[in-house]
Coordinates of C-alpha atoms in Angstrom, one line a residue:
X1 CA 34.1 4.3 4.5
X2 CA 35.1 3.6 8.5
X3 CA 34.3 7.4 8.8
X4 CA 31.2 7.3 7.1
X5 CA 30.0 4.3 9.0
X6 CA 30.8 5.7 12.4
X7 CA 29.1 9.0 11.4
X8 CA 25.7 7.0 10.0
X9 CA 26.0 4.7 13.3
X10 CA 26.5 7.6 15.9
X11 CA 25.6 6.7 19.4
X12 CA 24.4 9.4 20.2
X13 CA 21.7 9.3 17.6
X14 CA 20.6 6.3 17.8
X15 CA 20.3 4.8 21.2
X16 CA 19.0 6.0 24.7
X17 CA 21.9 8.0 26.6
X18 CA 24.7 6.0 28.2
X19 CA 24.0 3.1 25.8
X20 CA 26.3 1.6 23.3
X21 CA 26.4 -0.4 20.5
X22 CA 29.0 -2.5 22.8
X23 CA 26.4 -3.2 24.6
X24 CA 24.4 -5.7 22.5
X25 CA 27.3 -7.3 20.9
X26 CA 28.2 -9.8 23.5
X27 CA 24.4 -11.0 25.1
X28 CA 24.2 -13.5 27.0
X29 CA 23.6 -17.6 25.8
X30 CA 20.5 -17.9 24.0
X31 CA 19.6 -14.5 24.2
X32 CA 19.5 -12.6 21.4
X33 CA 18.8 -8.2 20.4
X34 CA 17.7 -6.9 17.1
X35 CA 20.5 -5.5 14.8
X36 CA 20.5 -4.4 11.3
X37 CA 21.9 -7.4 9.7
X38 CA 19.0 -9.2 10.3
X39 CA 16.9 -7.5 8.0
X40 CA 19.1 -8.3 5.1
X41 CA 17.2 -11.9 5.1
X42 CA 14.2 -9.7 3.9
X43 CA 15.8 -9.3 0.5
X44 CA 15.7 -12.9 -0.4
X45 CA 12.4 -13.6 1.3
X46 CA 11.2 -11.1 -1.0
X47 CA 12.2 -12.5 -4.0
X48 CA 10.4 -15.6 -2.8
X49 CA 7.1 -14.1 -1.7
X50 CA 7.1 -12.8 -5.1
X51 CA 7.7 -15.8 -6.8
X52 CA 5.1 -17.5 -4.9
X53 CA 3.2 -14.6 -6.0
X54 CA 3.2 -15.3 -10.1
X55 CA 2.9 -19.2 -9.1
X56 CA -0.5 -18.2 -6.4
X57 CA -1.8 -16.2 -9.4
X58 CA -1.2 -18.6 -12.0
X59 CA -3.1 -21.5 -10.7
X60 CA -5.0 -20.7 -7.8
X61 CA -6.1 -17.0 -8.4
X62 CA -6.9 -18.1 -12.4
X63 CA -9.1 -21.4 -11.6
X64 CA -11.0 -18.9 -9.3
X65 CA -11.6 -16.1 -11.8
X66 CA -12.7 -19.1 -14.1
X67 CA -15.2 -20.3 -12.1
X68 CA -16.4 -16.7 -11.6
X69 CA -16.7 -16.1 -15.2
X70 CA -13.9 -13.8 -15.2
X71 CA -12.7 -14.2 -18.7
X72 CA -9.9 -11.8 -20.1
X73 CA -11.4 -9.2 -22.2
X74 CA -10.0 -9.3 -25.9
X75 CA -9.4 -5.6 -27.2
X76 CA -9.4 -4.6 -30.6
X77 CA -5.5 -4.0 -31.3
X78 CA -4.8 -0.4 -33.6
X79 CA -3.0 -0.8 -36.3
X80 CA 0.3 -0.5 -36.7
X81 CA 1.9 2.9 -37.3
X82 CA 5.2 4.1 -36.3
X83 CA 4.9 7.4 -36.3
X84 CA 1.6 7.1 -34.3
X85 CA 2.9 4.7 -32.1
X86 CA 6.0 6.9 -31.5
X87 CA 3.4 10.1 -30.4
X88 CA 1.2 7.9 -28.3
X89 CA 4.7 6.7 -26.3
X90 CA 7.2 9.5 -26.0
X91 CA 4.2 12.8 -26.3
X92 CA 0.8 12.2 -25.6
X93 CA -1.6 9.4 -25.5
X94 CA -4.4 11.8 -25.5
X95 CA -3.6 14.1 -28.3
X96 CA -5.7 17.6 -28.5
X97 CA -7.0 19.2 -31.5
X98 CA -4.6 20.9 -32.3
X99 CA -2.3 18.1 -32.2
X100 CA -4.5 15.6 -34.2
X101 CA -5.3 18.0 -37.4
X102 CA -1.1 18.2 -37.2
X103 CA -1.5 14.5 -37.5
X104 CA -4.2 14.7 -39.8
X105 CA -2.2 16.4 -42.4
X106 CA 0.8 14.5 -41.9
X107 CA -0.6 11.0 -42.5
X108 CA -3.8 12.3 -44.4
X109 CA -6.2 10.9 -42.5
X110 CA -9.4 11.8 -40.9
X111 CA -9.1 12.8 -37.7
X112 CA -12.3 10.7 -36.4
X113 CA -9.8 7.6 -37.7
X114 CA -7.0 9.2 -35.5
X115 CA -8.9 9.2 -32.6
X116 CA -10.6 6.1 -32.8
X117 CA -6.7 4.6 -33.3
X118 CA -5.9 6.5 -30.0
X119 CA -8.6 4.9 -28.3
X120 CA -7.6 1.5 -29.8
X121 CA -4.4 1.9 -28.6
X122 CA -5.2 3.0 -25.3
X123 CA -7.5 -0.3 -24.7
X124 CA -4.2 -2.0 -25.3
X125 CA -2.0 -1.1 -22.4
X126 CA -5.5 -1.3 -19.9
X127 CA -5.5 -4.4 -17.4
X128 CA -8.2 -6.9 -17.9
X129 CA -11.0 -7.7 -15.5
X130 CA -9.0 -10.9 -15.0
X131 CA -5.8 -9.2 -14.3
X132 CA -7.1 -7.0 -11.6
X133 CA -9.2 -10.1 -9.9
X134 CA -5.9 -12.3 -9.4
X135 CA -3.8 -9.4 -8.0
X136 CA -6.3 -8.4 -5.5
X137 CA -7.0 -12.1 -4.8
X138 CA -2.8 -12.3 -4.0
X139 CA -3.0 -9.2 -2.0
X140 CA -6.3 -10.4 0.1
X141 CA -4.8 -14.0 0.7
X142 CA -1.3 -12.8 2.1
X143 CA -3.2 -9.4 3.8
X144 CA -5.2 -12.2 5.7
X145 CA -2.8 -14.7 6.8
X146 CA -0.2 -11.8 8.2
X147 CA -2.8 -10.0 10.0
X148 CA -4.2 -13.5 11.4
X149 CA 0.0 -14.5 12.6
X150 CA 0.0 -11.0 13.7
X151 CA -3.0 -11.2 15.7
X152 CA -2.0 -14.2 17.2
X153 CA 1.4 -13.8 17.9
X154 CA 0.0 -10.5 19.7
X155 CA -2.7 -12.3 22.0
X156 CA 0.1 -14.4 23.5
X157 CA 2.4 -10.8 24.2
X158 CA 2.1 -8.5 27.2
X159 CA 2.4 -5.3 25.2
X160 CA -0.9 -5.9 24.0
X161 CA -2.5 -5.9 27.2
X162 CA -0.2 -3.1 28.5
X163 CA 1.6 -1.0 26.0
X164 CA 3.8 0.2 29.0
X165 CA 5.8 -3.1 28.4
X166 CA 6.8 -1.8 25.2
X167 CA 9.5 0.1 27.1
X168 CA 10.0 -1.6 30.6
X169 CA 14.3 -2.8 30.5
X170 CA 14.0 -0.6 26.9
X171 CA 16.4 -0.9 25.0
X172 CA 17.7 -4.2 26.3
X173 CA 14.1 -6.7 25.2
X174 CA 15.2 -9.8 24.0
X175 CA 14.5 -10.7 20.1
X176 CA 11.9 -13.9 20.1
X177 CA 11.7 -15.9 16.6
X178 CA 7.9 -15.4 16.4
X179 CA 8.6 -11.2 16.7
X180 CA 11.6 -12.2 14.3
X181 CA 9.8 -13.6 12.1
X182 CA 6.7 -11.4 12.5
X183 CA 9.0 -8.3 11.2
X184 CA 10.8 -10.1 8.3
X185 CA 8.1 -11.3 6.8
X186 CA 6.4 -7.7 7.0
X187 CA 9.3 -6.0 5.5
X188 CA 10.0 -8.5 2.8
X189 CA 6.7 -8.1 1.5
X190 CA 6.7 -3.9 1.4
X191 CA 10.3 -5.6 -0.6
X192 CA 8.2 -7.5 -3.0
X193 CA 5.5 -4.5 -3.6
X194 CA 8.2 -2.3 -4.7
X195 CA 9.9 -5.1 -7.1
X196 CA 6.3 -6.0 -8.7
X197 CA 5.1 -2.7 -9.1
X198 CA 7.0 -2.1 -12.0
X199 CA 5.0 -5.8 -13.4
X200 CA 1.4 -4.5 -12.0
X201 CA -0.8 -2.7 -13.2
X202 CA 0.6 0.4 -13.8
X203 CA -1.4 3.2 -12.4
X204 CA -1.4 7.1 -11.9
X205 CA -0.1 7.2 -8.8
X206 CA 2.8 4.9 -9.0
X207 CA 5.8 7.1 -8.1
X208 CA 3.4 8.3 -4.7
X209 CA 2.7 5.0 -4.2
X210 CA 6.9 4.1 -4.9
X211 CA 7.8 6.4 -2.6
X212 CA 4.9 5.1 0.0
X213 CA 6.6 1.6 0.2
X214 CA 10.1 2.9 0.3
X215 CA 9.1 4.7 3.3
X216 CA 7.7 1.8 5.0
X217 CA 10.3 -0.1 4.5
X218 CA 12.9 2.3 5.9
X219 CA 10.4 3.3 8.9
X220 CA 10.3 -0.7 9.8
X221 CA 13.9 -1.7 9.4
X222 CA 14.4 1.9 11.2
X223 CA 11.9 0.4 14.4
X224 CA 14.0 -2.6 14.3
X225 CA 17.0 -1.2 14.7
X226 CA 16.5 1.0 17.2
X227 CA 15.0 -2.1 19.0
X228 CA 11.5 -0.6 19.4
X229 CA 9.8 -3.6 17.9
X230 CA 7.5 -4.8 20.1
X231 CA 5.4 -1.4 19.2
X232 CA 6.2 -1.6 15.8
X233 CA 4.7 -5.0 15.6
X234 CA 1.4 -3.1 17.3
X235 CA 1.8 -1.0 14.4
X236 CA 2.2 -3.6 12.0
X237 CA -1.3 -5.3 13.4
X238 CA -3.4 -2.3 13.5
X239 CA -2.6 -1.6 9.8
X240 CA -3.3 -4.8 8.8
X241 CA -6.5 -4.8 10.3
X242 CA -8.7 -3.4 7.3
X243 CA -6.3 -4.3 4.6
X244 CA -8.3 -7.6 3.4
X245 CA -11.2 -6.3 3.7
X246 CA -10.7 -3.9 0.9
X247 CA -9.0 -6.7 -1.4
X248 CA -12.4 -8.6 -0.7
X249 CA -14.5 -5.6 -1.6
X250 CA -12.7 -5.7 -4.9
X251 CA -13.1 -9.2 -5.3
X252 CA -16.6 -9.6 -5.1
X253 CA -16.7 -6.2 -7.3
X254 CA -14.9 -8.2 -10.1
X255 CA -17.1 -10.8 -9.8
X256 CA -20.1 -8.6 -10.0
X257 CA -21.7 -9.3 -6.6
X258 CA -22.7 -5.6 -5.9
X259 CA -24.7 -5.9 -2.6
X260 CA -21.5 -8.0 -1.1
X261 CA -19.2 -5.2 -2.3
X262 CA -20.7 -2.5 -0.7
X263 CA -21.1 -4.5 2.1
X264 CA -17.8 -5.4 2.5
X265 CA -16.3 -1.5 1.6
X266 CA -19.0 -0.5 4.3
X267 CA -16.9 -2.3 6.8
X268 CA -13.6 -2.0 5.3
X269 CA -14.4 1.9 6.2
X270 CA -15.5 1.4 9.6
X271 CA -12.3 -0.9 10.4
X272 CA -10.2 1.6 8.9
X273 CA -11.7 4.7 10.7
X274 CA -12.1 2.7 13.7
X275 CA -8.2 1.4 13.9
X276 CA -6.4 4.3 12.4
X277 CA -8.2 7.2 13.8
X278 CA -9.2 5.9 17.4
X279 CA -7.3 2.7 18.0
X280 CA -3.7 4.4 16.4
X281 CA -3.6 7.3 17.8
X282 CA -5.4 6.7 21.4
X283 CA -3.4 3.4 22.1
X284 CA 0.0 3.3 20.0
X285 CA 0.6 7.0 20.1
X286 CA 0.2 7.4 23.4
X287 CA 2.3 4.8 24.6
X288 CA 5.3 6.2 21.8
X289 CA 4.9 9.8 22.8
X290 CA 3.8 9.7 26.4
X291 CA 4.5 6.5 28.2
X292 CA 8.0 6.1 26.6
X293 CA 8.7 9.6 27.6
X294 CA 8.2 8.5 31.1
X295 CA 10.2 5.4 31.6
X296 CA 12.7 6.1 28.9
X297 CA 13.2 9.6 28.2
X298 CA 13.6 11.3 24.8
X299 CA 16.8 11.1 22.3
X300 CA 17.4 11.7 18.8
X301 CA 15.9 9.0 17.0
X302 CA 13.2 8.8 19.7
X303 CA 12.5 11.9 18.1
X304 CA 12.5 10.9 14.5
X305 CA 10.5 8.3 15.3
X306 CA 7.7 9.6 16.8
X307 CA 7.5 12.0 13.8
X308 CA 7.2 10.2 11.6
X309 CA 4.4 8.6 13.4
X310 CA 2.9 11.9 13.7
X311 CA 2.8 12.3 9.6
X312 CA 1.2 8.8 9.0
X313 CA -1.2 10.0 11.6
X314 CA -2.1 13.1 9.2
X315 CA -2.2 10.7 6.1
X316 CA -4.7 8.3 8.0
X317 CA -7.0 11.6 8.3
X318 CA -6.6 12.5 4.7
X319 CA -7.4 8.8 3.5
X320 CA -10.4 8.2 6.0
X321 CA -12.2 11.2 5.0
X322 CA -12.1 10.2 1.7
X323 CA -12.9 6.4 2.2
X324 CA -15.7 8.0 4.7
X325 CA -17.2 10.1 1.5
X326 CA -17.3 6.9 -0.6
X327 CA -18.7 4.7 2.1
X328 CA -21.4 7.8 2.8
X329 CA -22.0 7.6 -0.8
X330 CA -22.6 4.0 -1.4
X331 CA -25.1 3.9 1.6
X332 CA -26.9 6.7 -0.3
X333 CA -27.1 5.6 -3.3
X334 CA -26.8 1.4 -3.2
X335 CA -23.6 1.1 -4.9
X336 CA -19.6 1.8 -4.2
X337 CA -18.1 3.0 -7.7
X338 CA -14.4 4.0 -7.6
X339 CA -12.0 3.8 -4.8
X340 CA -10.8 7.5 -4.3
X341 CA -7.2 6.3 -2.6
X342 CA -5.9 5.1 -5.5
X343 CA -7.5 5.5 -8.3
X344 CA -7.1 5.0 -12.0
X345 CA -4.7 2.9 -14.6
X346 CA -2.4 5.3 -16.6
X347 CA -3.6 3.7 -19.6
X348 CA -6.9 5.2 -18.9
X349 CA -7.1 9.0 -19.1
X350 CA -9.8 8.7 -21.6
X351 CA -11.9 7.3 -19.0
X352 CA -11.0 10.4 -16.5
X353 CA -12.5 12.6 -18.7
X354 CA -15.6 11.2 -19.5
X355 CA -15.5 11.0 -15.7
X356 CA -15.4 14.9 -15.1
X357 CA -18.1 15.7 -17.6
X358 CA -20.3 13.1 -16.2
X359 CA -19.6 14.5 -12.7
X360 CA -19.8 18.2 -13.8
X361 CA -23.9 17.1 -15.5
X362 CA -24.1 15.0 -12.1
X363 CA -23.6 17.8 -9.8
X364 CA -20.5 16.4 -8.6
X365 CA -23.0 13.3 -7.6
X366 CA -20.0 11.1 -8.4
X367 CA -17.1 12.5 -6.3
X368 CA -13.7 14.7 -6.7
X369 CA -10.6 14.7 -8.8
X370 CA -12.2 12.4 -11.6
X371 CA -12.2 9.7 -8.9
X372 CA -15.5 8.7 -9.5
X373 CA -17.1 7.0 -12.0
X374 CA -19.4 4.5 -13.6
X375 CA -16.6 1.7 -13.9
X376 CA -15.7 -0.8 -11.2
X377 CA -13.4 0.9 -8.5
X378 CA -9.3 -0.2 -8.1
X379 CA -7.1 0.9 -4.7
X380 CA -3.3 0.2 -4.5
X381 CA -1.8 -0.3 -1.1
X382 CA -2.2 2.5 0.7
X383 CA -1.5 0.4 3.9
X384 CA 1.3 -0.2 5.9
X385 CA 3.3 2.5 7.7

């Protein structure tokens, strides 16, 4: 295991050359350096934030959808079969032709009553209206209040004015509690996406989406360690930007306020576009790839760093031509229908395909990939790093 430590915490690797571990163990009184034990205090903040979560949604996000007239839908529940039930769970919830005249024979029904059972059945597992609302209102609430600390807690630091003193005496900058506790509070809650993901609504994209917030989390416990925080909190800020302004888009779709939706998509889009394809890459990339080249020179994790950067950069082009072709589209036609990003509950495949023939009759009107559709529009977090 002492092997295997040394080898993970090589030097060479991960700090500037002629720079040791050594060097941050002993500072000086009152002065203190990042180090990777820190972010073990995510882990219990996360449970917290996630706690505070169910209690937020319980009885603040709940009185809202109330007085919204957000009521949970009531679905009629199909009736009870095992061997149905064990089809619709371990092969298909969508069973072909083929597959339902096999079940027609076995059970001797119709197969118009097998079909309408699968649709029962797939109503079950769908999230209400109510459901949706309080988790976006959660998201929008704690999206807010970071990006407002964040914002804050940047106006008062250099390295917003000048990114150059991200890197001036790099890698000896001195930790301060509200950069503390900016980070921690960042990570934990990436923590508490991937815990509650597996209580959300479950949707199609949930192992990309797994695999989204497991690589935030590493890339921001990775900028901490490495002591290049003060960018990462630049980062942090700029990704936050545009985040609540999708949660309220979806909030005053759930409530049925149409004209405020689009509205507030319209300029979720433009903060999106605006921070992650001009501010991002013009500001924050520069000063990782260009002005930390100059007054600190490259080095292995330097390397890493930078891209993985570089990919987000690639996925911010990906998402904001999409979020562009929705925003386009609900200034042509008066009205935003599905968020592409993230798309549709897994309980709702039948949905998809009624989406694909009304797109194919549509001319496509309503999108790509079954994205698009008649039926109020859901996004997971596709924010972040």
């Amino acid at each position: 295991m002492a092997a295997l430590s040394a080898w993970f915490w090589n030097e060479k690797f991960w700090l500037p050359h002629n720079v040791t571990w050594a060097d941050f163990a002993d500072p000086a009184p009152g002065v203190e350096y990042p180090k990777a034990g820190h972010l073990l205090t995510a882990l219990p903040l996360a449970l917290g934030i996630f706690a505070v979560r169910i209690l937020f949604e319980r009885f603040i996000a709940g009185p809202c959808a109330y007085i919204l007239h957000i009521h949970a839908e009531v679905s009629r529940k199909a009736q009870q079969n095992p061997v149905l039930e064990k089809v619709f769970t371990c092969v298909t919830k969508c069973p072909d032709s083929r597959q339902l005249n096999g079940l027609a024979k076995q059970l001797d029904w119709e197969v118009r009553k097998l079909q309408r059972w699968f649709r029962h059945r797939r109503n079950q597992d769908k999230p209400t209206t109510r459901t949706k609302f309080c988790e976006s209102m959660w998201r929008f609430t704690f999206y807010l209040c970071i990006f407002t600390y964040g914002f804050c807690f940047l106006w008062q630091s250099p390295w917003m004015w000048d990114t150059r003193q991200c890197w001036y005496n790099y890698p000896y900058q001195v930790l301060t509690p509200g950069l503390y506790h900016y980070y921690v509070t960042e990570l934990a809650f990436y923590w508490s996406l991937m815990f509650s993901q597996f209580t959300d609504i479950k949707r199609k994209d949930f192992l990309i989406m797994f695999v989204h917030h497991l690589a935030t989390v590493s890339l921001i416990s990775f900028s901490y360690v490495i002591n290049m925080a003060r960018v990462g909190t630049l980062i942090l800020c700029v990704h936050d930007a545009s985040d609540f302004l999708l949660e309220a888009a979806k909030l005053a779709n759930y409530a049925k306020y149409q004209r405020l939706c689009d509205f507030l998509f319209v300029m979720f889009g433009a903060a999106f576009i605006g921070t992650r394809l001009i501010i991002y890459p013009f500001w924050i990339l520069n000063s990782t790839m260009f002005e930390s080249w100059e007054l600190v020179g490259p080095f292995p994790s330097w390397w890493l760093f930078n891209s993985l950067l570089l990919v987000l950069q690639v996925l911010h082009i990906i998402w904001s031509y999409l979020i562009a072709r929705i925003a386009f589209k609900a200034l042509m036609r008066g009205k935003v229908s599905k968020d592409v990003r993230s798309d549709i509950e897994s309980s709702s495949e039948e949905e998809t395909v009624k989406t694909y023939s009304h797109a194919a009759s549509a001319k496509r009107e309503n999108g790509t990939n079954g994205h698009f559709g008649s039926k109020p529009w859901t996004q997971n977090d596709n924010s972040g790093w």
